[in-house]
Amino acid sequence: MVHGLDANSAAQLNAGLARIRERFISSLSDRIDSFYELLSDLQDDTRWAESCAELRANAHKLHGICGSVGFAAIGENAARLEQKIDSLGPDLHRNNIDDVRSLLNCLLDEMEQNLDAA
């Protein structure tokens, strides 16, 4: 039972969380595809800065939901990617992309492992 709730309310809450978790799992494949597109865009000299900004935004969203749906490891990897991009700030240069790419690959590995296990 969830602390402070009667059994019926706790069951409803748990069922709602299970539905959210299922939707999250079903969205993982599309999220992975999107991150792979951005990984590819990091190679493009005309798009890498824009791709980093988009990566940061997507990692931020992913980090935000993962704790709520029980995917802490994905959330931690997303947070590391977001923090790395934030730490580069205005000093983001093409030579920093290897660090970003490495963290993105770790995130993708974690997402794929969880998708396979689901």
XYZ file of C-alpha atoms in Angstrom:
118
model
C 0.000 0.000 0.000
C 1.192 3.494 -0.792
C 1.815 5.466 2.385
C -1.193 7.530 3.419
C -3.653 6.006 0.930
C -6.343 3.436 1.425
C -6.029 0.185 -0.523
C -8.386 1.260 -3.325
C -6.658 4.606 -3.883
C -3.254 2.942 -3.769
C -4.379 0.378 -6.354
C -5.656 3.144 -8.647
C -2.412 5.058 -8.277
C -0.337 1.956 -8.996
C -2.462 1.139 -12.052
C -2.016 4.670 -13.357
C 1.739 4.483 -12.858
C 1.813 1.121 -14.639
C 0.055 2.676 -17.656
C 2.533 5.568 -17.709
C 5.417 3.087 -17.500
C 3.954 1.062 -20.397
C 3.628 4.216 -22.523
C 7.198 5.114 -21.682
C 8.436 1.671 -22.711
C 6.496 1.878 -25.961
C 8.066 5.280 -26.658
C 11.645 4.056 -26.120
C 12.115 2.848 -29.682
C 11.155 6.256 -31.123
C 13.328 8.031 -28.569
C 16.267 5.801 -29.486
C 15.740 6.543 -33.187
C 15.646 10.270 -32.463
C 18.875 10.114 -30.455
C 20.567 8.140 -33.262
C 19.543 10.842 -35.736
C 21.090 13.461 -33.500
C 24.214 11.327 -33.106
C 24.505 11.279 -36.878
C 23.903 15.039 -37.051
C 26.902 15.586 -34.769
C 29.041 14.614 -37.776
C 27.549 17.419 -39.882
C 29.668 20.558 -39.642
C 26.613 22.715 -40.290
C 24.362 21.048 -37.675
C 26.475 19.898 -34.739
C 25.810 22.926 -32.511
C 22.062 22.760 -33.170
C 22.157 19.008 -32.580
C 23.857 19.511 -29.200
C 21.102 21.910 -28.160
C 18.462 19.403 -29.233
C 20.323 16.583 -27.473
C 20.397 18.619 -24.298
C 16.650 19.308 -24.467
C 15.802 15.654 -25.168
C 18.141 14.423 -22.423
C 16.536 16.877 -19.989
C 13.039 15.568 -20.780
C 14.186 11.968 -20.557
C 15.917 12.568 -17.243
C 12.763 14.177 -15.903
C 10.470 11.242 -16.574
C 12.770 8.301 -15.891
C 12.687 8.521 -12.118
C 8.902 8.531 -12.108
C 8.602 5.439 -14.275
C 11.323 3.323 -12.702
C 14.201 3.708 -15.161
C 16.780 5.339 -12.923
C 19.823 4.202 -14.949
C 18.458 5.758 -18.138
C 17.717 8.931 -16.179
C 21.231 9.039 -14.745
C 22.778 8.651 -18.200
C 20.494 11.347 -19.592
C 21.451 13.647 -16.717
C 25.172 13.105 -17.382
C 24.680 13.995 -21.056
C 22.654 17.086 -20.177
C 25.221 18.190 -17.578
C 28.125 17.691 -19.985
C 26.488 19.863 -22.628
C 25.609 22.461 -19.972
C 29.188 22.433 -18.660
C 30.510 23.292 -22.113
C 28.233 26.330 -22.299
C 29.471 28.980 -24.701
C 32.769 27.096 -24.957
C 31.086 24.336 -26.939
C 33.437 23.614 -29.800
C 33.656 20.876 -32.351
C 36.458 19.169 -30.390
C 34.101 18.678 -27.393
C 31.762 16.569 -29.499
C 33.686 13.375 -28.721
C 32.747 13.709 -25.037
C 29.124 14.367 -25.950
C 29.115 11.464 -28.409
C 30.566 9.094 -25.793
C 27.910 9.995 -23.222
C 25.189 9.712 -25.851
C 26.391 6.227 -26.760
C 26.222 5.202 -23.082
C 22.667 6.544 -22.913
C 21.678 4.691 -26.078
C 23.176 1.447 -24.756
C 21.179 1.757 -21.544
C 17.966 2.563 -23.402
C 18.413 -0.395 -25.766
C 19.150 -2.787 -22.902
C 15.996 -1.691 -21.095
C 13.914 -1.940 -24.244
C 15.219 -5.466 -24.879
C 14.430 -6.449 -21.298
C 10.885 -5.038 -21.403
